[in-house]
Short mmCIF file of C-alpha atoms in Angstrom, two decimals:
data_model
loop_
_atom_site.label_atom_id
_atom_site.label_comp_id
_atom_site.label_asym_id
_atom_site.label_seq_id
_atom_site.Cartn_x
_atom_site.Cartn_y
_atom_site.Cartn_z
CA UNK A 1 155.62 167.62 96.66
CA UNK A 2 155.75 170.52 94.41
CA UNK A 3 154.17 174.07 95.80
CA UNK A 4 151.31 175.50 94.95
CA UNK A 5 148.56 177.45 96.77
CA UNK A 6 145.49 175.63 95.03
CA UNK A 7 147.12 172.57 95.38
CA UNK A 8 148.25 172.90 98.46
CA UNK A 9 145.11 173.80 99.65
CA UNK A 10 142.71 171.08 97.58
CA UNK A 11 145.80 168.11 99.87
CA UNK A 12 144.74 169.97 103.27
CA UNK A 13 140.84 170.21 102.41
CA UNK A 14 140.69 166.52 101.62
CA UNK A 15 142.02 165.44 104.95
CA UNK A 16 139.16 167.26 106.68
CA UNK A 17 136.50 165.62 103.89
CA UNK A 18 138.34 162.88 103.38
CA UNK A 19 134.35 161.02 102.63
CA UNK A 20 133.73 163.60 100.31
CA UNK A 21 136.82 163.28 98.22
CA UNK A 22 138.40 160.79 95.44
CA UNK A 23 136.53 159.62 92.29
CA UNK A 24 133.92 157.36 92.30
CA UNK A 25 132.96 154.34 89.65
CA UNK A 26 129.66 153.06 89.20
CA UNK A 27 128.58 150.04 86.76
CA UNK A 28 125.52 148.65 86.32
CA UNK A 29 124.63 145.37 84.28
CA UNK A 30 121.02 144.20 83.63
CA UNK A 31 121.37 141.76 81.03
CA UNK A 32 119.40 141.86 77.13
CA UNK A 33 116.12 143.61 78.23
CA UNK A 34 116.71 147.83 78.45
CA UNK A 35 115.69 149.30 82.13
CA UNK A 36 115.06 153.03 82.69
CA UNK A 37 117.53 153.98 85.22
CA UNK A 38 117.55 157.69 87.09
CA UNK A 39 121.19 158.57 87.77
CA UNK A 40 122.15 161.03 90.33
CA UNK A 41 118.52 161.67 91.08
CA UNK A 42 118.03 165.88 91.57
CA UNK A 43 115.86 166.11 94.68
CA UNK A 44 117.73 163.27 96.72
CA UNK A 45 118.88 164.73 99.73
CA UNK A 46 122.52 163.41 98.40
CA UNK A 47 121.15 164.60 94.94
CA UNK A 48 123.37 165.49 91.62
CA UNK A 49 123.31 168.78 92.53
CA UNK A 50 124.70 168.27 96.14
CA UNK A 51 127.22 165.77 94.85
CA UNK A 52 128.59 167.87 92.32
CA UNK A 53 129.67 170.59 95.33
CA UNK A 54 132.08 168.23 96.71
CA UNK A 55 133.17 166.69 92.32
CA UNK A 56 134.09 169.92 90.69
CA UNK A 57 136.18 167.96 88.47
CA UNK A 58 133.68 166.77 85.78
CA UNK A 59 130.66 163.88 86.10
CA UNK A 60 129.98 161.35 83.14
CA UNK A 61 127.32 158.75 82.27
CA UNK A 62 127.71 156.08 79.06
CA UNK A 63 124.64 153.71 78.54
CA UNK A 64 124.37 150.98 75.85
CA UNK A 65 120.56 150.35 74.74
CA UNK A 66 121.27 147.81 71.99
CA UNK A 67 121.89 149.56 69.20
CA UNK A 68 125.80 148.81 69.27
CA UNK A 69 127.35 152.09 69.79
CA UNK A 70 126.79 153.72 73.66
CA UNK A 71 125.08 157.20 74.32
CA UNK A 72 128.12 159.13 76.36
CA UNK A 73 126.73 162.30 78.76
CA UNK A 74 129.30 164.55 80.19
CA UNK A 75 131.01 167.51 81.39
CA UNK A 76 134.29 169.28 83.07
CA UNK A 77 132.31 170.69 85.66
CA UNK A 78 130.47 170.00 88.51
CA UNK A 79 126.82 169.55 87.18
CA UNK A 80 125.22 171.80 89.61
CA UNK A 81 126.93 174.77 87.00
CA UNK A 82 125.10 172.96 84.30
CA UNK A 83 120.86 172.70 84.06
CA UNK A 84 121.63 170.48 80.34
CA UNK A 85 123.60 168.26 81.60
CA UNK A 86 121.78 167.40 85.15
CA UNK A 87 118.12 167.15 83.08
CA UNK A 88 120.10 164.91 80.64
CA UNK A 89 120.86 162.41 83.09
CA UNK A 90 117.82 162.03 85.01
CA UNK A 91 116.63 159.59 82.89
CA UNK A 92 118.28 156.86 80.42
CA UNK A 93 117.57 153.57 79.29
CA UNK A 94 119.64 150.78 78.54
CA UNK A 95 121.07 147.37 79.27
CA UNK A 96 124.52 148.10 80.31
CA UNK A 97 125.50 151.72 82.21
CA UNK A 98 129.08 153.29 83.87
CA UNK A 99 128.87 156.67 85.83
CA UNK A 100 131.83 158.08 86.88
CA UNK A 101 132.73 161.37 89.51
CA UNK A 102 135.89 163.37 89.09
CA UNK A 103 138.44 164.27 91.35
CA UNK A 104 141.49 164.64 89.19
CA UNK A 105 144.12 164.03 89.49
CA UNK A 106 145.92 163.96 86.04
CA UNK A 107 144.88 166.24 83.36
CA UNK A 108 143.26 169.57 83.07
CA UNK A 109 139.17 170.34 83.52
CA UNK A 110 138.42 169.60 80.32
CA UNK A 111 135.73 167.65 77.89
CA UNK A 112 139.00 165.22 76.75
CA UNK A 113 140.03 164.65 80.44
CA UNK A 114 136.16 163.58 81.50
CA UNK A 115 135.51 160.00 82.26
CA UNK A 116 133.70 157.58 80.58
CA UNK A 117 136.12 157.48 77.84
CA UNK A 118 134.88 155.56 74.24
CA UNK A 119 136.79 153.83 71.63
CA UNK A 120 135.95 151.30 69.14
CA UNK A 121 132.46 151.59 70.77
CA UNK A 122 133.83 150.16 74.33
CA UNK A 123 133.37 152.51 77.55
CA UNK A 124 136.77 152.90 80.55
CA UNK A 125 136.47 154.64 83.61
CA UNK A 126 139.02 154.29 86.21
CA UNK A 127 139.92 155.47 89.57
CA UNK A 128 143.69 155.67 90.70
CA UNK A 129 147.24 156.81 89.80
CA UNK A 130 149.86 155.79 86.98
CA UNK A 131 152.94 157.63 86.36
CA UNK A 132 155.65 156.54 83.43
CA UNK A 133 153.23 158.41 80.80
CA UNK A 134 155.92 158.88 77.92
CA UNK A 135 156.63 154.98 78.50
CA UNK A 136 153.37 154.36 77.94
CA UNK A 137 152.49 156.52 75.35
CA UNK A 138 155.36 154.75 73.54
CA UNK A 139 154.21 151.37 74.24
CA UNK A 140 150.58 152.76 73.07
CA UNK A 141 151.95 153.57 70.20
CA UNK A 142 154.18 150.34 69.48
CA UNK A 143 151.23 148.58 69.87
CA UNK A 144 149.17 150.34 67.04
CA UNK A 145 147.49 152.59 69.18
CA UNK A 146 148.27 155.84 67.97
CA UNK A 147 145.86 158.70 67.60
CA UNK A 148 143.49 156.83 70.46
CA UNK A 149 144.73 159.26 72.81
CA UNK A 150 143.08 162.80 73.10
CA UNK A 151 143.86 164.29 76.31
CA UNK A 152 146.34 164.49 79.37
CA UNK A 153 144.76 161.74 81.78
CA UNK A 154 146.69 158.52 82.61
CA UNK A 155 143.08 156.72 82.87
CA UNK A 156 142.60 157.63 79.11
CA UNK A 157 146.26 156.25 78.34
CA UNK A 158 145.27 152.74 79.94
CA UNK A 159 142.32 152.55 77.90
CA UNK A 160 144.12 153.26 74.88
CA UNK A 161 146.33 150.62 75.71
CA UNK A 162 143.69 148.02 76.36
CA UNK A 163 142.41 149.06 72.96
CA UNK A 164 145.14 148.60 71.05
CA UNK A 165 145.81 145.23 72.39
CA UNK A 166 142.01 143.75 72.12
CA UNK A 167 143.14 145.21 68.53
CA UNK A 168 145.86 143.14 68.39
CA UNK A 169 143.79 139.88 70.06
CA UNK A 170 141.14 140.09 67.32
CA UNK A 171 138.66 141.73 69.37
CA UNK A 172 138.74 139.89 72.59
CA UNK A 173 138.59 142.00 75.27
CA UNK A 174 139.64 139.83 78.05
CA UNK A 175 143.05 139.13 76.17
CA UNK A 176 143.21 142.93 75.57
CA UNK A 177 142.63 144.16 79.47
CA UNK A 178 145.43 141.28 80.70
CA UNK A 179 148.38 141.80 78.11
CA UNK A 180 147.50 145.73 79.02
CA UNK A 181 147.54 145.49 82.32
CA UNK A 182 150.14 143.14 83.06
CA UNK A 183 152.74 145.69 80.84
CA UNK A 184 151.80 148.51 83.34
CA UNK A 185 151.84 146.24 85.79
CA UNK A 186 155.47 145.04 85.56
CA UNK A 187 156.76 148.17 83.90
CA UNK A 188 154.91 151.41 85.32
CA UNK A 189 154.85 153.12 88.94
CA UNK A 190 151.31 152.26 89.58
CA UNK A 191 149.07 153.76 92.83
CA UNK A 192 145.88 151.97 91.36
CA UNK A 193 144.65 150.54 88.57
CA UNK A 194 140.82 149.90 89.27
CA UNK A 195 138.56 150.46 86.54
CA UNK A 196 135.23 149.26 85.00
CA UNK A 197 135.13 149.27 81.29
CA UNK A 198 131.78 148.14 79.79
CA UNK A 199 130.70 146.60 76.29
CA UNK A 200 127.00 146.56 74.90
CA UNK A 201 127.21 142.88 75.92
CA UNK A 202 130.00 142.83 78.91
CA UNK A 203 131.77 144.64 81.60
CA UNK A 204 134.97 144.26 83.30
CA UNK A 205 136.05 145.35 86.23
CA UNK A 206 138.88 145.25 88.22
CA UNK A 207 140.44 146.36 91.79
CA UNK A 208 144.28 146.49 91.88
CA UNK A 209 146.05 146.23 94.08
CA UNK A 210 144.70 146.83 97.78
CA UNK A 211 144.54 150.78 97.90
CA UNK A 212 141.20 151.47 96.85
CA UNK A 213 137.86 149.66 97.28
CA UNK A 214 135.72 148.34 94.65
CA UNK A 215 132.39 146.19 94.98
CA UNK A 216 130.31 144.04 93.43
CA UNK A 217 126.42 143.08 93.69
CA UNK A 218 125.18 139.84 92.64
CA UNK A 219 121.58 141.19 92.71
CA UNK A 220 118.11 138.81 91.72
CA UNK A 221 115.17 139.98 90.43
CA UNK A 222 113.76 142.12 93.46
CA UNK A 223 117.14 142.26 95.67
CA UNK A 224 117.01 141.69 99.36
CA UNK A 225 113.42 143.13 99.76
CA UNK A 226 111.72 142.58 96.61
CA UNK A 227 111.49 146.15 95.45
CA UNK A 228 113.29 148.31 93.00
CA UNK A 229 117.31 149.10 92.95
CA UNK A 230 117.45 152.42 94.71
CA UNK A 231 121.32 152.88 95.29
CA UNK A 232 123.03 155.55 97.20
CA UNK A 233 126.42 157.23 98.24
CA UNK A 234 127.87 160.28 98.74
CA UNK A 235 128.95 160.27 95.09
CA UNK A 236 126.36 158.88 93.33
CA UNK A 237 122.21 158.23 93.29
CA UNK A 238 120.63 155.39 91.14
CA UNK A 239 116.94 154.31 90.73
CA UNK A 240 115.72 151.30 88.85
CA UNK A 241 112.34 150.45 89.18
CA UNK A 242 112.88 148.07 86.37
CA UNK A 243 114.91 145.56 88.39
CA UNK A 244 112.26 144.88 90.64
CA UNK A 245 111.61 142.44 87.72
CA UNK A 246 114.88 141.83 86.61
CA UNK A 247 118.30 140.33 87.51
CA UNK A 248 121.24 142.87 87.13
CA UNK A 249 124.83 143.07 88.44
CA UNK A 250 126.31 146.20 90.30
CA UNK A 251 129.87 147.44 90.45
CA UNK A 252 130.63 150.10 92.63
CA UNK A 253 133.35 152.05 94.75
CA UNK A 254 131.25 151.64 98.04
CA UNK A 255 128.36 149.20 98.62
CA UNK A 256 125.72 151.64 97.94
CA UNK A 257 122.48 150.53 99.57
CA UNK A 258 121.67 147.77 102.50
CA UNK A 259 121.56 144.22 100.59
CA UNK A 260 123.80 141.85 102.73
CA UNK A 261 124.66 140.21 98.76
CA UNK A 262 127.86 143.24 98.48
CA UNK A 263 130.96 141.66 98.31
CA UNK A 264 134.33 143.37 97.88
CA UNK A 265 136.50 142.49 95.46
CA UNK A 266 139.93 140.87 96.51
CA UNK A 267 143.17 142.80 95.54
CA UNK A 268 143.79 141.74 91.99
CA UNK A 269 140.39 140.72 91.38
CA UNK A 270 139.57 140.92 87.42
CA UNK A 271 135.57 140.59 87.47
CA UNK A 272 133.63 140.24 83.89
CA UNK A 273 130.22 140.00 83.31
CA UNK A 274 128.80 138.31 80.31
CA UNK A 275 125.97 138.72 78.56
CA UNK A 276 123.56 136.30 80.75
CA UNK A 277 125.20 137.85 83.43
CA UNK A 278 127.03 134.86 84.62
CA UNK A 279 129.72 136.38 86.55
CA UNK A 280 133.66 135.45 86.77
CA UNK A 281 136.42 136.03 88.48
CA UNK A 282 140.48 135.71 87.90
CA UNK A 283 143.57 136.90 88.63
CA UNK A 284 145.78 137.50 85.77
CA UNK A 285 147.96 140.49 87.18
CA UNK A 286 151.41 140.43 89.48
CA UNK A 287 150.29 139.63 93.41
CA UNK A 288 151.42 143.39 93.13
CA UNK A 289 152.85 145.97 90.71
CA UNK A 290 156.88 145.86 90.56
CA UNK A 291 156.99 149.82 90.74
CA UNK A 292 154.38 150.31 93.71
CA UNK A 293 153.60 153.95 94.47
CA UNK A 294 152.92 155.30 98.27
CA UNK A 295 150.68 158.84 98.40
CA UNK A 296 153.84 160.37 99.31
CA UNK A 297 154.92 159.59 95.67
CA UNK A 298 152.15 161.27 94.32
CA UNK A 299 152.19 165.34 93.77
CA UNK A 300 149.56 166.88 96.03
CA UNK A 301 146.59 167.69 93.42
CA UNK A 302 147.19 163.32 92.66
CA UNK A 303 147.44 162.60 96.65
CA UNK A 304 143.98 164.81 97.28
CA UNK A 305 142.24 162.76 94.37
CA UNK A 306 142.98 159.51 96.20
CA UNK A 307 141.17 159.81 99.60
CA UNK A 308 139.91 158.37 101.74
CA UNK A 309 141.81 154.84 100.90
CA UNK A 310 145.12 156.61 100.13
CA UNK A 311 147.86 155.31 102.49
#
């Protein structure tokens, strides 16, 4: 691993928080009729504020509220340093959300680097570790991709990728995310691939392979005790008061309240939610990548980013 005093020190921090640390992914599906959700509520006692302590890396929220094109909310810093941003995302409304917490681990602090990513009105996040970036900005690139690409993150890259070949698939996504995924798949040292990328109709989600977790709730009108989706983790706060009315489907890192219904995806797990929010499942992708990475692959700003599933 190269040296490095800040990095150094971020690797030996994160075994002593190892709860605190690695990026978290949060989706959140309700179907055709908008909810008011409260993200990352302020006077939690896990609040935005708190969170953003242990994410200095950047926070992001993307919602879709039927008009087509999502409303994206972010920063490259943790949101306590920003009042805008944190009143900003108390409140949205919308049919289809993704969150996403920072920890980099590729890529400077900076606006371009900051998860959810857009293009051609679709939103990525993802959570993990890809090296081979020249070979894939090539293959972006060969694929018709060029100029999708704005700054230094491999999560961005994969996204462009999965653009460029929807592109090339006349606009369906599902095509798009396997012929993407299976090229890094077979040709790219992957650590982990999971990601939720969300439509104003859809989301995907996937968990690949094994290292990190990623969850899924099923959730009826009401949930296990007939009241509203209140959601909580160490990463990330969620209120819906809405949902005590209305189906929805939850993807997260972490099963993020008490309702027996979580289920964790199995390694290699492709998930997609439609519009009625009939929910399936495949598994298009290699049992595992050809080029697997181990955290001792990874240089020690990417190793700290990974906890606590790395191994």
């Amino acid at each position: 691993m190269p040296d490095g005093i800040d990095g150094l020190a971020r690797f030996a921090g994160c075994q002593e928080r190892m709860a605190d640390l690695m990026c978290r992914l949060f989706g959140l599906h309700a179907g055709t009729e908008p909810v008011k959700a409260t993200f990352w509520l302020l006077k939690a006692p896990d609040s935005l504020a708190v969170q953003s302590h242990r994410a200095p890396d950047g926070t992001g929220i993307g919602v879709f509220n039927g008009q087509g094109t999502p409303t994206v909310s972010k920063q490259p810093m943790a949101a306590w340093q920003d009042a805008d941003f944190a009143c900003s995302a108390r409140t949205l409304e919308g049919t289809n959300f993704l969150a996403h917490v920072r920890y980099a681990s590729t890529g400077g602090h900076t606006l371009e680097n900051t998860h959810p990513f857009e293009q051609d009105g679709r939103l990525f996040a993802h959570n993990g570790v890809v090296h081979g970036l020249a070979e894939l900005d090539a293959r972006i690139a060969e694929c018709g991709g060029a100029g999708l690409v704005y700054g230094q993150t491999d999560s961005e890259r994969m996204f462009a990728l999965v653009t460029a070949e929807v592109r090339r698939n006349g606009g369906d996504v599902g095509a798009g995310v396997v012929t993407a995924l299976r090229w890094i798949a077979v040709n790219l040292p992957v650590y982990s691939l999971n990601f939720i990328l969300a439509t104003d109709t859809e989301l995907w989600a996937l968990r690949y392979p094994e290292t990190h977790e990623l969850h899924v709730l099923e959730r009826c009108a009401g949930g296990c005790d007939g009241g509203e989706l209140q959601v909580g983790s160490q990463r990330i706060q969620a209120r819906c008061r809405d949902l005590a009315e209305q189906d929805s489907v939850v993807v997260a890192s972490e099963p993020m309240d008490a309702d027996p219904s979580w289920r964790l995806l199995v390694p290699g797990e492709l998930l997609h939610v439609d519009e009625g929010l009939q929910v399936t499942s495949s598994f298009p992708l290699p049992a595992a990548p050809a080029h697997l990475l181990a955290l001792t692959d990874l240089d020690v700003t990417a190793a700290a980013s990974q906890y606590p599933h790395a191994s």
